[in-house]
């Protein structure tokens, strides 16, 4: 087992199904950067989100515990808030373990692990009957010392964020597509010019949590949509179990699939920029890079609007992990689930003995490194 302290970069978009990767040749989606990344990575085509909904997945990702144990049994919103559905301050997350081992920690993008409370933040996602967005107080950030994030906010072309030192009313908006802006910040964090973001003599872990390809699907730059203009609807609708034309969900799928793919291509481009920054900084050999998603998306397949159902399109997620010289590049049919991420990452990073006793997942670090379980 490796005992050095590698860096770690985790990039995970929201609602990207596991079959939507160009190199798998299952869908007509364009992901050139992920295709190249796959050639350098361990790819798990059968990784799943045990509970394919945003907040429950994120809590499992952070804690390595199932929802009935970490108490995030549904999405964090005003309906579930009276029941204490949020990531608890006292949970020991993988980020807490890294912080206790002298890591610098950065979080950029969507968090969605806090319960909204009155008076509600005045923003678009909180103006309907159901409230979604909330500020994460510093003591609830589980070791992340650089913070540039929001709870949940779905206006991708004008996203909002709280900086590390901002108070609850101190959020700001950005006139830029969310994934592009978040990639800009991730690149700045990696480059760390003048030590502006972290201590250069300490290892770091960075999360870039991008909201697209989450709805609204039309909020995507036209430059990505143009890449699919040459494809007909028949070309785009290659998945099985798409309802026929003239049905509610069949028409819904055909209305949104082009933009859904365009969003994925946009995320792919921003991921490629982050990878290039890692390479340019000379950090590739010292950095574990993981690309995954919180769940998939039926988009009308099986007559289901989105996720939170037991179908493959919802539960199957991308999972590609690279660590040059340590994790051999290949595909493996391992049935890997969300709660396994925390113990596996900590074990890979030489901290297997510090995996919290309450963790319910299993470490597959030895398998990742090319050995046997």
Short mmCIF file of C-alpha atoms in Angstrom, two decimals:
data_model
loop_
_atom_site.label_atom_id
_atom_site.label_comp_id
_atom_site.label_asym_id
_atom_site.label_seq_id
_atom_site.Cartn_x
_atom_site.Cartn_y
_atom_site.Cartn_z
CA UNK A 1 0.00 0.00 0.00
CA UNK A 2 1.25 3.48 -0.89
CA UNK A 3 2.20 5.49 2.20
CA UNK A 4 3.09 8.82 0.57
CA UNK A 5 0.61 11.70 0.71
CA UNK A 6 -0.69 12.27 -2.81
CA UNK A 7 -2.87 15.20 -3.76
CA UNK A 8 -6.42 14.47 -4.79
CA UNK A 9 -8.72 16.23 -7.26
CA UNK A 10 -12.37 15.13 -7.43
CA UNK A 11 -14.53 16.45 -10.26
CA UNK A 12 -18.16 15.43 -10.26
CA UNK A 13 -20.97 16.90 -12.35
CA UNK A 14 -24.58 16.48 -11.27
CA UNK A 15 -26.89 14.07 -13.06
CA UNK A 16 -24.49 12.56 -15.62
CA UNK A 17 -25.42 8.98 -16.40
CA UNK A 18 -22.69 6.38 -16.63
CA UNK A 19 -23.42 5.39 -20.20
CA UNK A 20 -22.90 8.96 -21.47
CA UNK A 21 -19.18 8.58 -22.13
CA UNK A 22 -17.97 8.63 -25.71
CA UNK A 23 -15.35 5.90 -25.32
CA UNK A 24 -17.99 3.41 -24.13
CA UNK A 25 -19.77 3.80 -27.49
CA UNK A 26 -23.19 3.48 -25.89
CA UNK A 27 -24.48 6.98 -26.66
CA UNK A 28 -23.63 9.56 -29.35
CA UNK A 29 -22.10 11.96 -26.84
CA UNK A 30 -18.84 13.85 -27.42
CA UNK A 31 -16.36 13.54 -24.53
CA UNK A 32 -12.87 13.78 -26.06
CA UNK A 33 -11.11 14.70 -22.82
CA UNK A 34 -12.74 11.93 -20.84
CA UNK A 35 -11.93 9.53 -23.67
CA UNK A 36 -8.23 10.38 -23.35
CA UNK A 37 -8.45 10.33 -19.56
CA UNK A 38 -9.95 6.83 -19.70
CA UNK A 39 -6.83 5.58 -21.48
CA UNK A 40 -4.80 6.69 -18.43
CA UNK A 41 -7.25 5.56 -15.75
CA UNK A 42 -8.98 2.72 -14.01
CA UNK A 43 -12.53 2.80 -15.40
CA UNK A 44 -15.41 1.14 -13.53
CA UNK A 45 -18.32 0.94 -16.00
CA UNK A 46 -20.59 -0.66 -13.38
CA UNK A 47 -20.19 1.90 -10.59
CA UNK A 48 -23.53 2.87 -9.06
CA UNK A 49 -25.15 5.51 -6.91
CA UNK A 50 -26.91 3.51 -4.20
CA UNK A 51 -29.48 6.28 -3.72
CA UNK A 52 -29.63 8.25 -6.99
CA UNK A 53 -30.61 11.61 -5.54
CA UNK A 54 -28.36 14.60 -4.93
CA UNK A 55 -28.12 15.07 -1.15
CA UNK A 56 -28.18 11.38 -0.16
CA UNK A 57 -25.38 10.62 -2.63
CA UNK A 58 -23.29 13.56 -1.40
CA UNK A 59 -23.67 12.50 2.21
CA UNK A 60 -22.65 8.93 1.32
CA UNK A 61 -19.69 10.31 -0.64
CA UNK A 62 -18.52 12.37 2.31
CA UNK A 63 -19.13 9.83 5.10
CA UNK A 64 -18.93 6.33 3.57
CA UNK A 65 -22.22 5.61 5.37
CA UNK A 66 -25.67 4.75 4.07
CA UNK A 67 -28.51 7.30 4.41
CA UNK A 68 -30.14 5.52 7.33
CA UNK A 69 -26.86 5.98 9.23
CA UNK A 70 -25.83 9.50 8.19
CA UNK A 71 -29.44 10.78 8.41
CA UNK A 72 -29.51 12.33 4.92
CA UNK A 73 -32.48 10.25 3.80
CA UNK A 74 -33.67 12.67 1.12
CA UNK A 75 -32.80 15.95 -0.52
CA UNK A 76 -31.97 18.84 1.78
CA UNK A 77 -34.83 21.29 1.32
CA UNK A 78 -37.51 23.06 3.36
CA UNK A 79 -39.77 19.99 3.33
CA UNK A 80 -37.16 17.72 4.92
CA UNK A 81 -35.53 20.37 7.12
CA UNK A 82 -37.89 19.80 10.11
CA UNK A 83 -36.61 16.22 10.25
CA UNK A 84 -32.95 17.21 10.47
CA UNK A 85 -32.10 16.03 6.96
CA UNK A 86 -28.63 17.49 6.43
CA UNK A 87 -25.01 16.46 6.84
CA UNK A 88 -24.36 16.62 10.55
CA UNK A 89 -21.55 18.68 11.95
CA UNK A 90 -20.35 15.76 14.08
CA UNK A 91 -19.90 13.33 11.18
CA UNK A 92 -16.31 12.35 10.44
CA UNK A 93 -15.91 12.75 6.68
CA UNK A 94 -12.94 11.83 4.50
CA UNK A 95 -12.16 15.54 4.36
CA UNK A 96 -11.94 15.68 8.18
CA UNK A 97 -9.43 12.84 8.10
CA UNK A 98 -7.34 14.62 5.49
CA UNK A 99 -7.49 17.88 7.43
CA UNK A 100 -6.19 16.07 10.50
CA UNK A 101 -3.28 14.88 8.36
CA UNK A 102 -2.14 18.35 7.27
CA UNK A 103 -3.96 18.54 3.94
CA UNK A 104 -5.14 21.81 2.43
CA UNK A 105 -8.75 21.38 1.32
CA UNK A 106 -10.73 23.26 -1.32
CA UNK A 107 -14.39 22.99 -2.28
CA UNK A 108 -15.81 24.66 -5.39
CA UNK A 109 -19.40 24.49 -6.61
CA UNK A 110 -22.54 22.69 -5.49
CA UNK A 111 -22.69 21.38 -1.89
CA UNK A 112 -26.39 20.70 -1.19
CA UNK A 113 -25.92 19.25 2.28
CA UNK A 114 -27.50 21.97 4.44
CA UNK A 115 -31.15 22.35 5.45
CA UNK A 116 -32.69 25.70 4.39
CA UNK A 117 -34.15 27.73 7.23
CA UNK A 118 -36.12 30.96 7.66
CA UNK A 119 -35.58 33.72 6.88
CA UNK A 120 -34.73 32.03 3.59
CA UNK A 121 -31.94 33.25 1.34
CA UNK A 122 -33.48 35.56 -1.26
CA UNK A 123 -32.61 33.76 -4.49
CA UNK A 124 -34.49 32.13 -7.34
CA UNK A 125 -34.34 28.56 -5.95
CA UNK A 126 -36.01 29.76 -2.74
CA UNK A 127 -38.91 31.75 -4.19
CA UNK A 128 -41.26 28.83 -4.79
CA UNK A 129 -43.16 26.86 -2.19
CA UNK A 130 -40.17 24.53 -1.74
CA UNK A 131 -36.90 26.15 -0.61
CA UNK A 132 -33.56 24.65 -1.65
CA UNK A 133 -30.56 26.90 -1.20
CA UNK A 134 -28.67 27.57 2.04
CA UNK A 135 -25.33 28.91 3.19
CA UNK A 136 -22.93 26.45 4.79
CA UNK A 137 -21.52 27.85 8.00
CA UNK A 138 -17.72 27.55 8.44
CA UNK A 139 -18.04 25.03 11.28
CA UNK A 140 -20.07 22.71 9.02
CA UNK A 141 -17.56 22.58 6.14
CA UNK A 142 -15.75 19.48 7.37
CA UNK A 143 -12.21 20.74 7.02
CA UNK A 144 -12.49 22.63 3.73
CA UNK A 145 -10.46 25.77 4.32
CA UNK A 146 -10.96 27.23 0.82
CA UNK A 147 -14.67 27.56 0.13
CA UNK A 148 -16.34 28.85 -3.02
CA UNK A 149 -19.71 27.15 -3.07
CA UNK A 150 -23.50 27.25 -2.83
CA UNK A 151 -26.18 24.87 -1.57
CA UNK A 152 -28.24 24.24 -4.67
CA UNK A 153 -28.84 26.85 -7.35
CA UNK A 154 -29.85 25.81 -10.85
CA UNK A 155 -29.30 28.91 -12.99
CA UNK A 156 -26.17 27.69 -14.72
CA UNK A 157 -25.54 30.79 -16.82
CA UNK A 158 -25.60 33.13 -13.80
CA UNK A 159 -24.58 31.02 -10.80
CA UNK A 160 -24.19 32.27 -7.23
CA UNK A 161 -21.51 31.51 -4.67
CA UNK A 162 -20.36 32.16 -1.13
CA UNK A 163 -16.63 32.79 -0.71
CA UNK A 164 -14.71 31.41 2.26
CA UNK A 165 -15.19 34.49 4.45
CA UNK A 166 -18.64 35.54 3.24
CA UNK A 167 -21.52 35.67 5.69
CA UNK A 168 -24.98 34.32 4.99
CA UNK A 169 -26.02 37.46 3.11
CA UNK A 170 -22.68 37.85 1.36
CA UNK A 171 -23.25 35.68 -1.71
CA UNK A 172 -22.49 36.99 -5.19
CA UNK A 173 -23.51 36.18 -8.76
CA UNK A 174 -21.27 35.48 -11.75
CA UNK A 175 -22.16 36.07 -15.40
CA UNK A 176 -20.44 32.94 -16.69
CA UNK A 177 -21.48 29.33 -17.26
CA UNK A 178 -21.05 27.55 -13.93
CA UNK A 179 -18.69 24.72 -14.96
CA UNK A 180 -16.41 27.14 -16.80
CA UNK A 181 -16.21 29.51 -13.84
CA UNK A 182 -15.60 26.63 -11.45
CA UNK A 183 -12.86 25.27 -13.70
CA UNK A 184 -11.26 28.73 -13.66
CA UNK A 185 -11.18 28.63 -9.86
CA UNK A 186 -9.94 25.03 -9.78
CA UNK A 187 -7.09 25.95 -12.12
CA UNK A 188 -6.19 28.94 -9.96
CA UNK A 189 -6.19 26.70 -6.88
CA UNK A 190 -3.92 24.17 -8.60
CA UNK A 191 -1.54 26.85 -9.91
CA UNK A 192 -1.57 28.59 -6.52
CA UNK A 193 0.38 31.62 -7.70
CA UNK A 194 2.05 33.31 -4.77
CA UNK A 195 0.49 30.85 -2.33
CA UNK A 196 -2.86 32.59 -2.74
CA UNK A 197 -5.00 29.49 -2.22
CA UNK A 198 -3.06 26.97 -0.13
CA UNK A 199 0.24 26.17 1.55
CA UNK A 200 2.59 25.03 -1.20
CA UNK A 201 4.49 22.70 1.14
CA UNK A 202 1.40 20.66 2.08
CA UNK A 203 -0.63 18.14 0.05
CA UNK A 204 -4.07 19.24 -1.09
CA UNK A 205 -7.48 17.82 -1.93
CA UNK A 206 -9.76 19.79 -4.22
CA UNK A 207 -13.42 19.16 -5.10
CA UNK A 208 -14.99 20.74 -8.19
CA UNK A 209 -18.72 20.00 -8.00
CA UNK A 210 -20.41 21.12 -11.23
CA UNK A 211 -24.19 21.40 -11.54
CA UNK A 212 -24.71 20.63 -15.28
CA UNK A 213 -25.88 18.41 -16.88
CA UNK A 214 -28.62 19.02 -14.31
CA UNK A 215 -31.77 20.74 -15.55
CA UNK A 216 -32.68 23.39 -16.80
CA UNK A 217 -31.18 21.86 -19.93
CA UNK A 218 -31.45 24.99 -22.06
CA UNK A 219 -28.92 26.83 -19.87
CA UNK A 220 -25.87 25.74 -21.83
CA UNK A 221 -23.56 27.78 -24.10
CA UNK A 222 -24.50 27.59 -27.76
CA UNK A 223 -20.96 26.56 -28.72
CA UNK A 224 -21.59 23.14 -27.19
CA UNK A 225 -25.06 22.75 -28.71
CA UNK A 226 -23.60 23.46 -32.16
CA UNK A 227 -21.48 20.33 -31.93
CA UNK A 228 -24.68 18.27 -32.15
CA UNK A 229 -26.46 20.21 -34.90
CA UNK A 230 -25.53 17.64 -37.54
CA UNK A 231 -27.28 14.83 -35.66
CA UNK A 232 -30.94 14.02 -36.20
CA UNK A 233 -33.25 13.05 -33.35
CA UNK A 234 -33.01 9.46 -34.53
CA UNK A 235 -29.22 9.73 -34.22
CA UNK A 236 -29.53 11.09 -30.69
CA UNK A 237 -32.17 8.63 -29.48
CA UNK A 238 -30.15 5.42 -29.42
CA UNK A 239 -30.90 4.29 -25.88
CA UNK A 240 -33.44 1.50 -25.38
CA UNK A 241 -36.75 2.11 -23.61
CA UNK A 242 -37.26 5.66 -24.91
CA UNK A 243 -41.04 6.17 -25.13
CA UNK A 244 -42.40 6.79 -28.64
CA UNK A 245 -43.06 10.12 -30.30
CA UNK A 246 -46.34 11.63 -29.18
CA UNK A 247 -46.09 10.44 -25.59
CA UNK A 248 -45.38 12.80 -22.69
CA UNK A 249 -41.99 11.42 -21.77
CA UNK A 250 -40.97 10.41 -25.25
CA UNK A 251 -41.41 13.99 -26.40
CA UNK A 252 -39.68 15.24 -23.26
CA UNK A 253 -36.63 13.11 -24.05
CA UNK A 254 -36.49 14.33 -27.63
CA UNK A 255 -36.84 17.95 -26.53
CA UNK A 256 -33.91 17.86 -24.11
CA UNK A 257 -31.44 15.18 -25.19
CA UNK A 258 -29.43 17.46 -27.49
CA UNK A 259 -28.87 20.01 -24.73
CA UNK A 260 -28.17 17.26 -22.20
CA UNK A 261 -25.37 15.97 -24.39
CA UNK A 262 -24.18 19.54 -25.02
CA UNK A 263 -23.88 20.08 -21.27
CA UNK A 264 -21.83 16.90 -20.91
CA UNK A 265 -19.53 18.05 -23.70
CA UNK A 266 -19.13 21.36 -21.89
CA UNK A 267 -18.29 19.62 -18.63
CA UNK A 268 -15.82 17.44 -20.54
CA UNK A 269 -14.08 20.55 -21.91
CA UNK A 270 -13.77 22.10 -18.46
CA UNK A 271 -12.48 18.82 -17.01
CA UNK A 272 -9.86 18.80 -19.75
CA UNK A 273 -8.74 22.27 -18.69
CA UNK A 274 -8.34 21.11 -15.10
CA UNK A 275 -6.31 18.11 -16.22
CA UNK A 276 -4.07 20.37 -18.30
CA UNK A 277 -3.47 22.59 -15.27
CA UNK A 278 -2.42 19.57 -13.22
CA UNK A 279 -0.02 18.50 -15.96
CA UNK A 280 1.36 22.01 -16.48
CA UNK A 281 2.02 22.33 -12.75
CA UNK A 282 4.03 19.10 -12.83
CA UNK A 283 1.62 17.47 -10.39
CA UNK A 284 0.27 14.58 -12.46
CA UNK A 285 2.44 11.90 -10.83
CA UNK A 286 1.56 13.13 -7.35
CA UNK A 287 -2.18 13.58 -7.81
CA UNK A 288 -5.10 11.15 -7.73
CA UNK A 289 -7.78 12.46 -10.09
CA UNK A 290 -11.30 11.07 -9.81
CA UNK A 291 -14.20 11.84 -12.15
CA UNK A 292 -17.65 10.62 -11.17
CA UNK A 293 -21.25 11.85 -10.73
CA UNK A 294 -23.90 11.78 -8.03
CA UNK A 295 -26.45 9.91 -10.15
CA UNK A 296 -27.71 9.54 -13.68
CA UNK A 297 -30.83 10.71 -15.47
CA UNK A 298 -33.66 8.90 -17.25
CA UNK A 299 -34.75 12.09 -19.04
CA UNK A 300 -38.02 10.35 -19.92
CA UNK A 301 -36.69 6.81 -20.43
CA UNK A 302 -38.96 4.25 -18.71
CA UNK A 303 -41.52 7.10 -18.45
CA UNK A 304 -39.46 8.70 -15.68
CA UNK A 305 -38.55 12.37 -15.73
CA UNK A 306 -35.16 12.07 -14.09
CA UNK A 307 -33.60 10.04 -11.25
CA UNK A 308 -34.72 8.59 -7.87
CA UNK A 309 -35.68 5.27 -9.41
CA UNK A 310 -33.99 1.86 -9.74
CA UNK A 311 -33.23 2.01 -13.47
CA UNK A 312 -29.72 1.84 -14.88
CA UNK A 313 -30.00 5.31 -16.42
CA UNK A 314 -30.44 6.72 -12.91
CA UNK A 315 -28.17 4.53 -10.79
CA UNK A 316 -25.18 3.91 -13.05
CA UNK A 317 -22.55 6.66 -12.86
CA UNK A 318 -19.18 7.39 -14.46
CA UNK A 319 -16.18 6.39 -12.37
CA UNK A 320 -12.68 7.04 -13.72
CA UNK A 321 -9.66 7.34 -11.44
CA UNK A 322 -6.06 8.14 -12.43
CA UNK A 323 -2.84 7.96 -10.46
CA UNK A 324 0.11 7.56 -12.85
CA UNK A 325 2.58 4.89 -11.84
CA UNK A 326 0.30 3.59 -9.08
CA UNK A 327 -3.12 2.68 -10.55
CA UNK A 328 -2.77 0.67 -13.78
CA UNK A 329 -4.98 1.93 -16.60
CA UNK A 330 -7.73 -0.56 -17.47
CA UNK A 331 -11.44 -1.31 -17.21
CA UNK A 332 -12.78 -3.50 -14.42
CA UNK A 333 -16.27 -4.96 -13.92
CA UNK A 334 -16.19 -4.29 -10.17
CA UNK A 335 -19.63 -3.52 -8.72
CA UNK A 336 -18.51 -0.37 -6.91
CA UNK A 337 -20.94 1.72 -4.86
CA UNK A 338 -20.98 5.18 -3.31
CA UNK A 339 -20.13 4.17 0.26
CA UNK A 340 -16.94 2.51 -0.99
CA UNK A 341 -15.45 5.83 -2.14
CA UNK A 342 -14.42 7.16 1.29
CA UNK A 343 -12.54 4.07 2.53
CA UNK A 344 -10.97 3.45 -0.87
CA UNK A 345 -9.66 7.01 -1.28
CA UNK A 346 -8.31 7.19 2.27
CA UNK A 347 -6.63 3.81 1.85
CA UNK A 348 -5.05 4.89 -1.44
CA UNK A 349 -3.75 8.01 0.28
CA UNK A 350 -1.98 5.98 2.95
CA UNK A 351 -4.62 6.62 5.61
CA UNK A 352 -6.40 3.27 5.66
CA UNK A 353 -5.88 2.93 9.39
CA UNK A 354 -7.72 6.21 9.94
CA UNK A 355 -10.92 5.25 8.14
CA UNK A 356 -13.64 5.96 10.72
CA UNK A 357 -14.98 2.81 12.37
CA UNK A 358 -18.55 3.82 11.42
CA UNK A 359 -17.84 3.68 7.69
CA UNK A 360 -20.04 1.06 6.03
CA UNK A 361 -18.29 0.82 2.67
CA UNK A 362 -15.31 -1.32 1.75
CA UNK A 363 -11.86 -0.30 0.54
CA UNK A 364 -10.92 -1.54 -2.91
CA UNK A 365 -7.56 0.22 -2.86
CA UNK A 366 -5.57 -3.00 -3.31
CA UNK A 367 -7.65 -3.90 -6.36
CA UNK A 368 -7.27 -0.37 -7.76
CA UNK A 369 -3.49 -0.65 -7.39
CA UNK A 370 -3.48 -3.79 -9.48
CA UNK A 371 -3.52 -6.41 -6.76
CA UNK A 372 -6.24 -8.75 -5.55
CA UNK A 373 -8.69 -8.31 -2.73
#
